[in-house]
Amino acid sequence: SQESRLPYDRTALSKGYLSGDLEAESLPLRTAAFYQEADIELMLGKKVNQINTASKTIIFDYGESLTYDALLVATGGKPLDLDVPGAGLANVFTLRTPENADRIMAAAKQSSEAVVVGTGFIGMETAAALRKRGLAVTVVGQGRVPFEKALGPEVGGMFQQIHEEKGVSFRLGRQVSRLNGEGKVREVVLDNGERLPAGLVLVGIGVRPATDFLQGVPLNPDHSVTVDPYLSLGNGLYAAGDIARFPDWRTHELIRIEHWQLAELHGFTAAANMCGQREEFRGVPFFWTEQFDTYLYSVGHAHTWDEIIWHGRVQDRNFVAFYVKNGRVLAAAGCGYDHGMAYITELMRAEQLPSPADLRAGKTDLFDHLKVA
Ligand SMILES: Cc1cc2nc3c(=O)[nH]c(=O)nc-3n(C[C@H](O)[C@H](O)[C@H](O)COP(=O)(O)OP(=O)(O)OC[C@H]3O[C@@H](n4cnc5c(N)ncnc54)[C@H](O)[C@@H]3O)c2cc1C
């Protein structure tokens, strides 16, 4: 890895680490001894500049190279920057690494006002963390409500309300026109002319798959690579995680998902296949988010949906939303139903989820279904 530290929990960066609830010592996934005992050689602080798929060689930026029989590329994403005047000012941040988080925390100590651009998970989690640190936080987003595309307006509206109750302000349906400041950012100017004072700006508008160094492999327009059901690109080369567009075994659509646990599941399948097995990827995507004291778990993947079936009430922040497309439940998101979400994951894996008609009629004890499955 180009990063110098032991592999760590990236998902904590926008949550406990940024809010100050988690110490840096709790970020590593394993101790150095674990890797030694498992006979895994970590090559840290080493950036790969080029991969030659024909000669099966990776070349580092300092000139050395390694050959391989099988290679997994799991290089994740590079956060997108704002493309407006002033985007290069100091105290304008993206968040992907602990170093980014440390710089944001240092700026937060010197600032009383923060603007977060982007109403996706990183933007919203960062807004919550900065608010917990006592900053006045304004979130700017293009959509009508946060998470509208991922979860629909009802769940997005719930998270907006949770943030507003804690004092976060929103400017929705808006874009950033420019950032002003003298060396350091001072204000964010919106497309309607409004000026938001800002000691720091966090940009959470998405990532671009980090694949620039992959020569000889066709890249998709979004810079991802398309793998087969075995997560292979051919000739001993495999891809996983945020960079991989893969066939969804449930819908046969090619999808790309930026989820921690999915990247991990990809890793298991790719590893098996790199060791000579022939295993199709059949994982169920799973995602969680934590904002203030509310946790949401999401299972499956629905790009679009025809209907949402509700169990419980989103107003009570205690619900499961089932996202139905073409007569099938493709995804579910829930608050306060932690066991239920685990059952749904297993039922989805076994293709034994209750039908939309049964879910609509409320005739469903998910645990009973699971026992039968
Ligand atoms: C702040 C934050 C919070 C998140 N929270 C959640 C969450 O709550 N739930 C969830 O499901 N997902 C969450 N995610 C998404 C999740 O972290 C990613 O989907 C996951 O980390 C993807 O794993 P990956 O292995 O594909 O890439 P990464 O975890 O990004 O790992 C890629 C590694 O490759 C290295 N690398 C890149 N290019 C090179 C190169 N040329 N040479 C050498 N090394 C290179 C990178 O530096 C990095 O260490 C979050 C992401 C962020 C940034």
PDB file of C-alpha atoms in Angstrom, residues 82 84 114-120 122-124 127 137-147 160 163 168-179 187-192 194-198 200-205:
ATOM      1  CA  LEU A  82     -14.820  20.743  -6.073  1.00  0.00           C
ATOM      2  CA  VAL A  84     -14.945  25.865  -8.640  1.00  0.00           C
ATOM      3  CA  ALA A 114     -17.860  24.602   8.949  1.00  0.00           C
ATOM      4  CA  VAL A 115     -19.530  24.033   5.600  1.00  0.00           C
ATOM      5  CA  VAL A 116     -19.994  20.474   4.352  1.00  0.00           C
ATOM      6  CA  VAL A 117     -20.549  20.066   0.613  1.00  0.00           C
ATOM      7  CA  GLY A 118     -22.384  16.846  -0.253  1.00  0.00           C
ATOM      8  CA  THR A 119     -25.281  15.042   1.406  1.00  0.00           C
ATOM      9  CA  GLY A 120     -24.000  11.489   0.971  1.00  0.00           C
ATOM     10  CA  ILE A 122     -19.432  10.918   4.302  1.00  0.00           C
ATOM     11  CA  GLY A 123     -20.836  14.454   4.163  1.00  0.00           C
ATOM     12  CA  MET A 124     -23.605  13.716   6.639  1.00  0.00           C
ATOM     13  CA  ALA A 127     -21.418  17.096   9.601  1.00  0.00           C
ATOM     14  CA  VAL A 137     -22.304  23.334  10.559  1.00  0.00           C
ATOM     15  CA  THR A 138     -24.106  24.018   7.282  1.00  0.00           C
ATOM     16  CA  VAL A 139     -24.586  21.217   4.756  1.00  0.00           C
ATOM     17  CA  VAL A 140     -24.925  22.127   1.069  1.00  0.00           C
ATOM     18  CA  GLY A 141     -26.471  19.591  -1.316  1.00  0.00           C
ATOM     19  CA  GLN A 142     -27.840  19.496  -4.838  1.00  0.00           C
ATOM     20  CA  GLY A 143     -30.729  17.126  -4.078  1.00  0.00           C
ATOM     21  CA  ARG A 144     -34.023  17.844  -2.316  1.00  0.00           C
ATOM     22  CA  VAL A 145     -33.085  15.770   0.744  1.00  0.00           C
ATOM     23  CA  PRO A 146     -29.960  13.891   1.858  1.00  0.00           C
ATOM     24  CA  PHE A 147     -29.526  10.307   0.551  1.00  0.00           C
ATOM     25  CA  GLN A 160     -32.120  15.720   7.828  1.00  0.00           C
ATOM     26  CA  HIS A 163     -29.341  16.785  12.069  1.00  0.00           C
ATOM     27  CA  VAL A 168     -27.091  21.518  11.675  1.00  0.00           C
ATOM     28  CA  SER A 169     -28.381  23.817   8.887  1.00  0.00           C
ATOM     29  CA  PHE A 170     -29.079  22.729   5.313  1.00  0.00           C
ATOM     30  CA  ARG A 171     -28.974  24.488   1.967  1.00  0.00           C
ATOM     31  CA  LEU A 172     -30.557  21.955  -0.387  1.00  0.00           C
ATOM     32  CA  GLY A 173     -31.116  22.173  -4.133  1.00  0.00           C
ATOM     33  CA  ARG A 174     -28.039  24.384  -4.213  1.00  0.00           C
ATOM     34  CA  GLN A 175     -24.558  24.288  -5.704  1.00  0.00           C
ATOM     35  CA  VAL A 176     -21.327  25.931  -4.668  1.00  0.00           C
ATOM     36  CA  SER A 177     -20.238  28.683  -7.097  1.00  0.00           C
ATOM     37  CA  ARG A 178     -16.938  29.627  -5.524  1.00  0.00           C
ATOM     38  CA  LEU A 179     -14.910  29.682  -2.342  1.00  0.00           C
ATOM     39  CA  GLU A 187     -16.664  31.807   2.886  1.00  0.00           C
ATOM     40  CA  VAL A 188     -18.610  29.585   0.529  1.00  0.00           C
ATOM     41  CA  VAL A 189     -20.668  31.327  -2.155  1.00  0.00           C
ATOM     42  CA  LEU A 190     -23.736  29.449  -3.408  1.00  0.00           C
ATOM     43  CA  ASP A 191     -25.355  29.608  -6.846  1.00  0.00           C
ATOM     44  CA  ASN A 192     -28.109  31.875  -5.471  1.00  0.00           C
ATOM     45  CA  GLU A 194     -25.770  33.371  -0.535  1.00  0.00           C
ATOM     46  CA  ARG A 195     -22.467  33.562   1.343  1.00  0.00           C
ATOM     47  CA  LEU A 196     -21.800  31.041   4.099  1.00  0.00           C
ATOM     48  CA  PRO A 197     -18.966  31.880   6.502  1.00  0.00           C
ATOM     49  CA  ALA A 198     -16.556  28.945   6.772  1.00  0.00           C
ATOM     50  CA  LEU A 200     -13.229  24.947   7.081  1.00  0.00           C
ATOM     51  CA  VAL A 201     -14.965  23.202   4.204  1.00  0.00           C
ATOM     52  CA  LEU A 202     -15.395  19.454   3.886  1.00  0.00           C
ATOM     53  CA  VAL A 203     -16.061  18.228   0.360  1.00  0.00           C
ATOM     54  CA  GLY A 204     -17.896  14.884   0.219  1.00  0.00           C
ATOM     55  CA  ILE A 205     -19.079  14.672  -3.375  1.00  0.00           C
TER      56      ILE A 205
END
